[in-house]
Short mmCIF file of C-alpha atoms in Angstrom, two decimals:
data_model
loop_
_atom_site.label_atom_id
_atom_site.label_comp_id
_atom_site.label_asym_id
_atom_site.label_seq_id
_atom_site.Cartn_x
_atom_site.Cartn_y
_atom_site.Cartn_z
CA MET A 1 -19.43 -51.81 -75.32
CA VAL A 2 -17.56 -54.16 -73.17
CA MET A 3 -14.82 -52.43 -71.15
CA SER A 4 -11.65 -54.15 -70.40
CA ARG A 5 -10.71 -54.83 -66.83
CA SER A 6 -8.02 -52.17 -66.90
CA GLU A 7 -10.41 -49.52 -68.27
CA SER A 8 -12.94 -50.24 -65.54
CA HIS A 9 -10.29 -49.91 -62.87
CA GLN A 10 -9.15 -46.59 -64.36
CA ARG A 11 -12.67 -45.13 -64.31
CA GLN A 12 -13.21 -46.14 -60.69
CA LYS A 13 -9.96 -44.48 -59.80
CA GLU A 14 -11.03 -41.25 -61.51
CA LYS A 15 -14.39 -41.30 -59.65
CA ARG A 16 -12.62 -41.70 -56.33
CA SER A 17 -10.32 -38.85 -57.22
CA ARG A 18 -13.26 -36.56 -58.08
CA ARG A 19 -15.01 -37.44 -54.83
CA MET A 20 -11.84 -36.70 -52.88
CA ARG A 21 -11.48 -33.28 -54.56
CA ARG A 22 -15.11 -32.44 -53.79
CA LEU A 23 -14.62 -33.49 -50.15
CA ILE A 24 -11.51 -31.31 -49.85
CA VAL A 25 -13.34 -28.31 -51.35
CA VAL A 26 -16.31 -28.77 -48.99
CA ASN A 27 -13.99 -29.04 -45.98
CA LEU A 28 -12.10 -25.90 -47.00
CA VAL A 29 -15.35 -23.98 -47.41
CA MET A 30 -16.59 -25.12 -44.00
CA LEU A 31 -13.26 -24.15 -42.40
CA ALA A 32 -13.44 -20.71 -44.00
CA ILE A 33 -16.98 -20.22 -42.70
CA LEU A 34 -15.91 -21.20 -39.19
CA CYS A 35 -13.01 -18.75 -39.31
CA ILE A 36 -15.30 -15.93 -40.46
CA LEU A 37 -17.78 -16.70 -37.67
CA ALA A 38 -14.99 -16.71 -35.09
CA VAL A 39 -13.74 -13.32 -36.27
CA LEU A 40 -17.26 -11.85 -36.20
CA TYR A 41 -17.84 -13.20 -32.69
CA ALA A 42 -14.59 -11.70 -31.44
CA ILE A 43 -15.42 -8.30 -32.94
CA GLN A 44 -18.92 -8.36 -31.47
CA ARG A 45 -17.60 -9.30 -28.01
CA GLN A 46 -14.97 -6.57 -28.12
CA ASP A 47 -17.48 -3.91 -29.18
CA GLY A 48 -20.32 -4.88 -26.87
CA GLY A 49 -18.71 -6.68 -23.97
CA GLY A 50 -17.15 -3.62 -22.30
CA ASN A 51 -13.95 -3.72 -20.33
CA LEU A 52 -13.45 -7.27 -19.17
CA ASP A 53 -10.26 -6.54 -17.28
CA ALA A 54 -10.83 -6.36 -13.55
CA GLY A 55 -7.18 -5.44 -12.97
CA ARG A 56 -6.99 -1.84 -11.69
CA ASN A 57 -10.13 -0.20 -13.04
CA GLY A 58 -12.14 -0.19 -9.84
CA ASN A 59 -14.99 -2.37 -11.15
CA GLN A 60 -14.27 -5.39 -9.00
CA PRO A 61 -16.61 -5.57 -6.02
CA PRO A 62 -15.11 -5.67 -2.53
CA ALA A 63 -14.82 -8.91 -0.68
CA GLY A 64 -17.37 -9.77 1.94
CA ASN A 65 -16.68 -9.36 5.63
CA GLU A 66 -14.82 -12.37 6.88
CA ALA A 67 -13.31 -10.76 9.96
CA GLY A 68 -14.09 -12.23 13.33
CA ALA A 69 -16.52 -10.37 15.52
CA ASP A 70 -14.17 -9.99 18.45
CA GLY A 71 -11.26 -8.45 16.53
CA SER A 72 -8.81 -10.29 18.73
CA HIS A 73 -5.15 -10.82 17.88
CA ASP A 74 -2.40 -13.07 19.08
CA PRO A 75 -2.46 -13.91 22.81
CA PRO A 76 -0.36 -11.56 24.97
CA ALA A 77 3.22 -12.51 25.67
CA ALA A 78 4.11 -13.40 29.22
CA GLY A 79 4.80 -10.34 31.32
CA ALA A 80 3.47 -7.92 28.72
CA ASP A 81 3.07 -4.40 30.03
CA SER A 82 -0.43 -3.07 29.53
CA ASP A 83 0.58 0.60 29.87
CA ALA A 84 -1.36 2.42 27.15
CA GLY A 85 1.48 4.80 26.41
CA SER A 86 4.12 2.21 25.59
CA GLU A 87 4.80 -0.14 22.73
CA ALA A 88 5.77 -2.64 25.42
CA ALA A 89 2.04 -3.36 25.63
CA GLN A 90 2.35 -5.21 22.32
CA GLN A 91 1.46 -8.90 22.43
CA ASP A 92 4.54 -10.14 20.62
CA ALA A 93 4.40 -13.91 20.73
CA ASN A 94 7.79 -14.10 19.04
CA GLY A 95 9.66 -12.78 22.06
CA THR A 96 11.82 -10.33 20.13
CA THR A 97 13.56 -9.11 23.25
CA ALA A 98 15.21 -12.44 23.92
CA SER A 99 17.19 -12.54 20.70
CA ASN A 100 19.63 -9.84 21.73
CA GLY A 101 19.24 -9.65 25.46
CA ALA A 102 18.14 -6.02 25.25
CA ALA A 103 16.82 -4.54 28.45
CA ALA A 104 13.07 -4.25 28.68
CA GLY A 105 11.59 -0.79 28.45
CA SER A 106 9.88 1.71 26.21
CA ASP A 107 10.76 1.32 22.56
CA ASP A 108 11.39 5.00 22.11
CA GLY A 109 13.08 6.13 25.23
CA PRO A 110 15.09 9.35 25.39
CA ALA A 111 17.62 9.73 22.61
CA ALA A 112 21.21 10.74 23.00
CA SER A 113 21.70 14.46 23.32
CA GLY A 114 22.41 16.69 20.37
CA SER A 115 19.24 16.20 18.31
CA ALA A 116 18.69 18.76 15.63
CA GLY A 117 16.01 21.37 15.97
CA GLY A 118 15.95 21.34 19.76
CA GLY A 119 14.04 18.95 21.94
CA ALA A 120 14.81 15.36 22.81
CA VAL A 121 14.36 12.63 20.26
CA GLY A 122 11.47 10.35 21.08
CA ASP A 123 7.89 11.01 22.14
CA GLY A 124 7.63 8.63 25.03
CA ALA A 125 6.00 6.07 22.76
CA GLY A 126 7.66 3.78 20.25
CA GLY A 127 7.22 4.84 16.67
CA ALA A 128 7.24 3.15 13.27
CA PRO A 129 9.80 4.21 10.62
CA THR A 130 9.40 5.39 7.04
CA ASN A 131 12.28 5.37 4.51
CA ALA A 132 13.00 7.81 1.74
CA SER A 133 15.79 6.97 -0.60
CA SER A 134 16.96 7.91 -4.02
CA GLY A 135 18.14 4.35 -4.46
CA SER A 136 14.63 3.21 -5.23
CA ASP A 137 13.62 1.59 -8.49
CA ASN A 138 13.33 4.90 -10.31
CA SER A 139 14.81 6.34 -13.45
CA ALA A 140 17.67 8.82 -13.29
CA SER A 141 15.17 11.63 -12.88
CA GLY A 142 13.66 9.97 -9.84
CA GLN A 143 10.38 9.25 -11.61
CA GLU A 144 8.59 5.97 -11.99
CA THR A 145 5.60 5.52 -14.23
CA GLY A 146 2.54 3.68 -13.03
CA GLY A 147 -0.67 2.66 -14.75
CA ALA A 148 -3.79 4.77 -14.69
CA ASP A 149 -7.19 3.37 -15.56
CA GLY A 150 -9.25 6.34 -14.52
CA PRO A 151 -11.55 6.71 -11.55
CA ALA A 152 -13.10 3.61 -10.10
CA ASP A 153 -16.81 3.01 -10.05
CA SER A 154 -18.84 3.28 -6.90
CA GLY A 155 -21.30 0.77 -5.59
CA ALA A 156 -19.40 -1.49 -3.22
CA ALA A 157 -21.23 -3.88 -0.97
CA GLY A 158 -22.47 -2.63 2.37
CA GLY A 159 -23.12 0.87 1.03
CA LEU A 160 -19.42 1.77 0.94
CA ALA A 161 -17.60 3.10 -2.09
CA ALA A 162 -15.75 0.56 -4.20
CA PRO A 163 -12.02 0.06 -3.67
CA GLY A 164 -10.00 2.76 -5.36
CA ALA A 165 -12.99 5.11 -5.56
CA ALA A 166 -13.23 8.43 -3.78
CA THR A 167 -15.90 11.07 -3.83
CA THR A 168 -15.27 13.93 -6.27
CA GLY A 169 -16.11 17.20 -4.66
CA SER A 170 -18.65 15.96 -2.14
CA GLY A 171 -19.71 18.06 0.80
CA SER A 172 -20.89 21.63 1.18
CA GLY A 173 -18.54 24.13 -0.42
CA GLU A 174 -16.17 21.48 -1.80
CA ALA A 175 -15.09 22.12 -5.36
CA ALA A 176 -15.26 19.27 -7.84
CA LEU A 177 -12.08 17.59 -8.97
CA GLY A 178 -10.61 18.19 -12.41
CA ASP A 179 -11.19 15.97 -15.42
CA ARG A 180 -7.99 13.95 -14.92
CA VAL A 181 -7.46 12.21 -11.61
CA VAL A 182 -5.21 9.59 -10.07
CA ASN A 183 -6.37 7.03 -7.52
CA LEU A 184 -4.01 6.65 -4.56
CA SER A 185 -4.34 4.21 -1.65
CA PHE A 186 -2.67 4.09 1.77
CA THR A 187 -2.41 1.63 4.65
CA GLY A 188 -1.08 1.87 8.17
CA ASP A 189 1.85 -0.03 9.68
CA ILE A 190 2.94 -3.29 8.06
CA LEU A 191 5.08 -5.62 10.20
CA LEU A 192 6.45 -8.81 8.62
CA ALA A 193 8.44 -9.97 11.64
CA ALA A 194 7.82 -11.31 15.16
CA SER A 195 4.53 -13.19 15.58
CA VAL A 196 3.43 -12.08 12.09
CA GLU A 197 6.38 -13.98 10.63
CA LYS A 198 5.23 -17.13 12.40
CA LEU A 199 1.84 -16.77 10.69
CA LEU A 200 3.55 -16.22 7.35
CA LEU A 201 5.63 -19.37 7.70
CA LYS A 202 2.55 -21.33 8.68
CA ASN A 203 0.02 -19.94 6.17
CA GLY A 204 2.15 -18.58 3.33
CA TYR A 205 3.62 -15.15 2.69
CA ASP A 206 0.45 -13.98 0.92
CA TYR A 207 -1.71 -14.78 3.96
CA PRO A 208 -2.06 -11.22 5.36
CA TYR A 209 -3.40 -9.79 2.08
CA ALA A 210 -5.92 -12.51 1.21
CA LYS A 211 -9.05 -10.53 2.15
CA VAL A 212 -7.93 -7.02 1.14
CA GLN A 213 -5.78 -7.52 -1.93
CA GLN A 214 -8.30 -5.90 -4.25
CA TYR A 215 -8.20 -2.71 -2.18
CA LEU A 216 -4.44 -2.56 -2.65
CA GLN A 217 -4.38 -3.40 -6.37
CA LEU A 218 -7.16 -1.27 -7.84
CA SER A 219 -5.49 2.11 -7.31
CA ASP A 220 -2.81 3.64 -9.51
CA VAL A 221 -0.39 3.75 -6.57
CA THR A 222 -0.61 2.11 -3.12
CA ALA A 223 1.73 3.19 -0.32
CA ALA A 224 2.35 1.72 3.14
CA ASN A 225 4.59 2.13 6.17
CA LEU A 226 7.03 -0.81 6.47
CA GLU A 227 7.65 -1.27 10.20
CA THR A 228 10.68 -3.57 10.05
CA PRO A 229 14.16 -3.87 8.57
CA VAL A 230 14.56 -6.59 5.95
CA THR A 231 17.81 -8.40 6.61
CA LEU A 232 19.40 -11.69 7.56
CA ARG A 233 22.23 -9.95 9.43
CA GLY A 234 22.67 -6.94 11.67
CA THR A 235 23.37 -6.05 15.28
CA PRO A 236 20.20 -5.69 17.38
CA ALA A 237 19.62 -2.21 18.76
CA GLU A 238 20.30 -1.83 22.46
CA ASN A 239 17.84 -0.67 25.12
CA LYS A 240 14.82 -1.50 22.99
CA GLN A 241 12.29 -4.07 24.12
CA TYR A 242 10.98 -4.71 20.62
CA VAL A 243 13.63 -5.26 17.96
CA TYR A 244 12.47 -6.57 14.60
CA LYS A 245 14.00 -8.37 11.64
CA SER A 246 12.08 -9.61 8.60
CA SER A 247 13.15 -12.13 5.98
CA PRO A 248 13.55 -10.93 2.37
CA ASP A 249 11.40 -13.93 1.42
CA ALA A 250 8.37 -11.88 2.55
CA LEU A 251 8.93 -9.09 0.00
CA PRO A 252 7.63 -10.75 -3.22
CA ALA A 253 4.19 -11.29 -1.65
CA LEU A 254 4.14 -7.67 -0.45
CA VAL A 255 4.83 -6.50 -4.00
CA ASP A 256 2.27 -8.92 -5.45
CA SER A 257 -0.34 -7.65 -2.98
CA GLY A 258 -0.37 -4.33 -4.81
CA VAL A 259 1.89 -2.17 -2.60
CA ASP A 260 3.94 0.16 -4.84
CA VAL A 261 5.82 2.37 -2.35
CA VAL A 262 6.93 1.84 1.25
CA SER A 263 8.07 4.35 3.84
CA LEU A 264 11.02 3.45 6.07
CA ALA A 265 10.92 6.61 8.21
CA ASN A 266 10.07 5.02 11.55
CA ASN A 267 11.51 3.82 14.85
CA HIS A 268 12.21 0.23 13.73
CA THR A 269 14.08 0.64 10.43
CA LEU A 270 17.47 0.57 12.18
CA ASP A 271 16.57 -2.17 14.67
CA GLN A 272 19.48 -4.13 13.14
CA GLY A 273 21.82 -1.16 12.82
CA GLU A 274 23.17 0.48 9.70
CA GLU A 275 23.98 -2.95 8.29
CA GLY A 276 20.31 -3.89 8.54
CA LEU A 277 19.23 -0.63 6.89
CA LEU A 278 21.63 -1.09 3.98
CA ASP A 279 20.41 -4.67 3.53
CA THR A 280 16.83 -3.40 3.55
CA ILE A 281 17.65 -0.94 0.79
CA ASP A 282 19.35 -3.65 -1.27
CA TYR A 283 16.47 -6.11 -0.88
CA LEU A 284 13.86 -3.48 -1.75
CA ASN A 285 15.81 -2.53 -4.86
CA LYS A 286 16.01 -6.20 -5.89
CA ALA A 287 12.26 -6.52 -5.35
CA LYS A 288 11.73 -3.34 -7.42
CA LEU A 289 9.81 -1.79 -4.52
CA PRO A 290 10.54 1.96 -4.19
CA TYR A 291 11.02 3.37 -0.69
CA ILE A 292 11.10 6.76 1.01
CA GLY A 293 12.22 8.22 4.35
CA ALA A 294 15.67 6.65 4.67
CA GLY A 295 18.84 6.35 2.65
CA ILE A 296 22.60 6.04 2.57
CA ASN A 297 22.80 9.76 3.46
CA ASP A 298 20.48 12.67 4.24
CA THR A 299 20.15 13.66 0.58
CA GLU A 300 18.71 10.27 -0.28
CA ALA A 301 16.60 10.09 2.87
CA PHE A 302 14.73 13.31 2.02
CA LYS A 303 14.51 12.62 -1.71
CA PRO A 304 10.99 11.81 -2.98
CA VAL A 305 9.87 8.90 -5.07
CA ILE A 306 7.90 10.24 -8.01
CA LYS A 307 5.21 8.14 -9.65
CA GLU A 308 3.19 9.07 -12.73
CA ALA A 309 -0.33 8.02 -13.74
CA ASP A 310 -2.61 9.48 -16.41
CA GLY A 311 -0.07 12.25 -16.95
CA ILE A 312 -0.19 13.33 -13.28
CA LYS A 313 3.03 13.17 -11.26
CA ILE A 314 2.82 12.23 -7.57
CA ALA A 315 5.78 12.82 -5.25
CA TYR A 316 6.04 10.74 -2.05
CA ILE A 317 8.18 12.00 0.85
CA GLY A 318 8.84 10.00 4.06
CA LEU A 319 9.50 11.69 7.43
CA THR A 320 9.65 10.69 11.08
CA ARG A 321 9.41 12.50 14.39
CA VAL A 322 10.03 9.29 16.36
CA VAL A 323 13.77 8.53 16.40
CA PRO A 324 15.06 6.38 19.29
CA VAL A 325 18.62 7.80 19.22
CA THR A 326 20.21 10.67 17.31
CA SER A 327 22.59 8.30 15.50
CA TRP A 328 19.59 7.02 13.53
CA LYS A 329 19.27 10.38 11.78
CA ALA A 330 20.69 10.46 8.27
CA ASP A 331 23.39 13.02 7.53
CA LYS A 332 25.84 13.59 4.73
CA ASN A 333 28.28 11.05 6.17
CA HIS A 334 26.15 8.07 7.22
CA PRO A 335 22.86 6.27 6.52
CA GLY A 336 19.71 6.93 8.48
CA LEU A 337 16.22 8.41 8.62
CA ALA A 338 14.67 11.63 7.35
CA GLU A 339 13.76 13.16 10.72
CA SER A 340 11.37 16.04 11.23
CA TYR A 341 11.68 17.33 14.79
CA ASP A 342 12.57 20.64 13.21
CA PRO A 343 10.51 20.96 10.01
CA THR A 344 13.08 23.09 8.17
CA ARG A 345 14.61 20.26 6.14
CA ALA A 346 11.20 18.68 5.49
CA VAL A 347 9.73 21.99 4.31
CA ALA A 348 12.61 22.45 1.85
CA ALA A 349 12.10 18.90 0.50
CA ILE A 350 8.36 19.50 0.07
CA LYS A 351 8.88 22.78 -1.79
CA LYS A 352 11.37 21.12 -4.12
CA ALA A 353 9.02 18.18 -4.75
CA LYS A 354 6.13 20.54 -5.50
CA ALA A 355 8.21 22.08 -8.28
CA GLU A 356 8.67 18.62 -9.81
CA ALA A 357 5.25 17.02 -9.29
CA ASP A 358 1.54 17.85 -9.45
CA VAL A 359 0.62 16.14 -6.17
CA VAL A 360 2.87 15.96 -3.09
CA VAL A 361 2.15 13.28 -0.46
CA VAL A 362 3.94 13.33 2.90
CA MET A 363 3.99 10.07 4.87
CA VAL A 364 5.05 10.83 8.42
CA HIS A 365 5.69 8.80 11.59
CA TRP A 366 4.59 10.82 14.62
CA GLY A 367 2.25 11.15 17.58
CA THR A 368 1.56 9.34 20.84
CA GLU A 369 0.69 5.66 20.96
CA LEU A 370 -2.93 4.68 21.59
CA GLN A 371 -4.18 8.28 21.61
CA ASP A 372 -7.32 9.10 19.62
CA MET A 373 -6.41 12.72 19.00
CA PRO A 374 -3.25 14.21 17.47
CA ASN A 375 -0.85 15.96 19.82
CA ALA A 376 0.37 19.52 19.37
CA ASP A 377 3.45 18.45 17.39
CA GLN A 378 1.37 16.53 14.88
CA THR A 379 -0.91 19.50 14.28
CA ARG A 380 2.01 21.95 14.06
CA LEU A 381 3.98 19.80 11.63
CA GLY A 382 0.97 18.80 9.54
CA HIS A 383 0.08 22.45 8.98
CA ALA A 384 3.71 23.30 8.19
CA TYR A 385 3.88 20.56 5.56
CA ILE A 386 0.73 21.79 3.84
CA ASP A 387 1.86 25.42 4.03
CA ALA A 388 5.04 24.30 2.26
CA GLY A 389 3.08 22.72 -0.61
CA ALA A 390 2.00 19.24 0.50
CA ASP A 391 -1.41 18.22 -0.82
CA LEU A 392 -1.96 15.23 1.47
CA VAL A 393 -0.36 14.20 4.77
CA VAL A 394 -0.73 10.58 5.94
CA GLY A 395 0.44 9.62 9.43
CA SER A 396 1.40 6.45 11.30
CA HIS A 397 2.82 5.29 14.65
CA PRO A 398 -0.02 5.60 17.24
CA HIS A 399 -1.10 1.99 16.42
CA ILE A 400 -4.75 3.10 16.36
CA LEU A 401 -6.85 5.12 13.95
CA GLU A 402 -6.87 8.87 14.47
CA GLY A 403 -9.18 11.27 12.67
CA PHE A 404 -8.84 13.54 9.65
CA GLU A 405 -8.31 17.27 9.48
CA SER A 406 -9.33 19.64 6.71
CA TYR A 407 -6.76 22.44 6.53
CA LYS A 408 -6.71 25.11 3.80
CA GLY A 409 -8.49 22.79 1.38
CA LYS A 410 -5.97 19.97 1.96
CA TRP A 411 -6.17 16.81 4.07
CA ILE A 412 -4.29 15.38 7.02
CA ALA A 413 -4.94 11.74 8.01
CA TYR A 414 -3.29 11.73 11.43
CA SER A 415 -2.94 7.95 11.81
CA LEU A 416 -4.05 4.92 9.81
CA GLY A 417 -3.17 2.66 12.75
CA ASN A 418 -1.93 -0.90 12.33
CA PHE A 419 -2.64 -2.74 9.10
CA ILE A 420 -0.64 -5.96 9.41
CA PHE A 421 0.83 -6.19 12.89
CA SER A 422 1.29 -8.35 15.96
CA GLY A 423 -1.65 -8.44 18.34
CA MET A 424 -1.90 -5.82 21.09
CA PRO A 425 -4.11 -5.75 24.23
CA ASP A 426 -6.05 -2.64 23.20
CA LYS A 427 -8.74 -3.86 20.81
CA ARG A 428 -8.71 -0.52 18.97
CA THR A 429 -5.39 -1.61 17.44
CA ALA A 430 -7.30 -4.21 15.43
CA ASP A 431 -9.41 -1.52 13.74
CA THR A 432 -7.80 -0.50 10.49
CA GLY A 433 -8.61 0.24 6.87
CA VAL A 434 -7.45 1.45 3.47
CA LEU A 435 -7.59 5.15 2.68
CA ASP A 436 -8.29 6.09 -0.94
CA ALA A 437 -7.42 9.55 -2.26
CA GLN A 438 -8.61 10.65 -5.65
CA CYS A 439 -6.44 13.62 -6.65
CA ASP A 440 -6.46 15.88 -9.69
CA ALA A 441 -3.58 17.63 -11.43
CA ALA A 442 -4.11 20.74 -9.28
CA GLY A 443 -3.43 18.75 -6.10
CA LYS A 444 -7.00 18.69 -4.82
CA CYS A 445 -7.95 15.35 -3.28
CA ALA A 446 -11.18 13.62 -2.25
CA LEU A 447 -10.91 10.93 0.42
CA THR A 448 -12.74 7.67 1.10
CA PHE A 449 -11.91 5.37 3.99
CA HIS A 450 -12.68 1.63 3.80
CA PRO A 451 -13.16 0.32 7.37
CA MET A 452 -11.55 -3.03 8.24
CA ARG A 453 -10.59 -5.14 11.22
CA ALA A 454 -7.55 -7.39 11.57
CA VAL A 455 -7.80 -10.85 13.13
CA GLN A 456 -4.58 -12.81 13.58
CA SER A 457 -2.71 -10.12 11.59
CA GLN A 458 -5.09 -10.48 8.63
CA PRO A 459 -7.23 -7.39 7.87
CA ALA A 460 -10.69 -7.87 6.36
CA PRO A 461 -13.44 -5.41 5.33
CA LEU A 462 -16.16 -4.53 7.82
CA GLU A 463 -19.80 -4.26 6.81
CA GLY A 464 -23.12 -3.21 8.29
CA GLU A 465 -23.24 -1.97 11.86
CA GLU A 466 -19.57 -2.68 12.54
CA ALA A 467 -18.49 -0.56 9.59
CA GLU A 468 -20.90 2.23 10.53
CA ALA A 469 -19.67 2.25 14.13
CA LEU A 470 -16.02 2.55 13.12
CA LEU A 471 -16.76 5.32 10.61
CA LYS A 472 -18.83 7.16 13.19
CA ARG A 473 -15.94 7.01 15.68
CA LEU A 474 -13.55 8.37 13.06
CA SER A 475 -15.94 11.19 12.26
CA GLY A 476 -16.23 12.08 15.95
CA ILE A 477 -12.48 12.52 16.38
CA SER A 478 -11.88 14.43 13.13
CA ILE A 479 -11.08 18.15 12.99
CA ARG A 480 -13.13 20.40 10.71
CA ALA A 481 -14.08 17.21 8.91
CA ALA A 482 -16.70 14.47 9.01
CA VAL A 483 -16.84 10.89 7.72
CA ASP A 484 -20.18 9.72 6.35
CA ALA A 485 -21.71 6.24 6.31
CA GLN A 486 -20.07 5.50 2.93
CA GLY A 487 -16.61 6.32 4.26
CA GLN A 488 -16.37 9.58 2.33
CA VAL A 489 -14.57 12.37 4.17
CA HIS A 490 -16.14 15.83 4.00
CA SER A 491 -14.70 19.20 4.89
CA LYS A 492 -16.45 21.33 7.51
CA GLU A 493 -14.29 24.41 6.93
#
């Protein structure tokens, strides 16, 4: 049969249509198969791949040692006093004394008369402040919830425990921790002013944390002593050789580094007067960085910050026994510091915090600069804090590392030294570290110290013989305690 031209064209059109339908069906089938394979792959990866988040679970290995061998800091300022008992020995390349014309001298000279609790204010050595305030970024109940990813794994490079990991019940006679624990970390003094500020402006505000950030971020809560007011205003304190002021631009990097709480109870928080302290409080609140040890009155200064992780509440209290003048002390009528020359007020705050939290941490500014061993006041106060209910006491101010003490099953870390600070002539001030405390709901803690050294205000982990030497020195100056080659602290009670 002979088809007409129109019929032939119609049949060709139908064939093309059928081919197009078949092609669409094939493509849809292939797309469906690809989708099914993608879903199966995702399920298999989720089931078998383990936890891929290296955020705060302690599985990230520590950074290698990039610190310089000499541990040197900034060059000394002209005319720097090398007296070991004075903060005037600090190599402050920024020349902080020139800004206000303050007379040179010890940073913590005798205070005005009338200090509470008897005894003059000041220890003959400049101290670093810690601030306690109820104006922190907490809820109305004073509690702030933090994440908890469980205990970190061990196995860090150089034979040391991984960041955020602490031994659980190691050492003869030491009971094991409970099933639920929180991982807490602590550093020594952080200064973001003077010569450190010059380095920040040159290298970026995240410069100081570049080699240790993982140690600060892997714990549930990291706390540090902030050794400077944060303000663009203020009246410089008189009769102090070293008067600090830090820009609020430095705070976001501090928060991003992993620091969750700062103490303001120290001898620099009011370097720019009450105006500087109030600005500091405002800037910390804006940065959502809780603080302890200072406040708009004494009630706020002694009030704890309460964090929560894995159902365990941790209360942080900031105190200082280094107050340059009595007017720096907080009372019901004006801002200031939570002082602890007489421990009565501190003991009451600790007892109250213990009723509200499972673990009570006291961060205290005390002691004598550049002394390896705690003085009698440190020992007396540390024991009083623990007798009142503190589970862990962490000190600052001496600018060098002091040892640990085991007391009634609790721990005192007398000084964590400088962490981020201007250079000082004594090379021991460059030795630093991060202290990890793994604490259970009953308040029992196991400690691990990660040895570090700061070069140009940038701490970095130590390894090998340098790490072993620093840990051995710490062990030798500890009281009823020893530090092993992995940085774990053991009781000898």
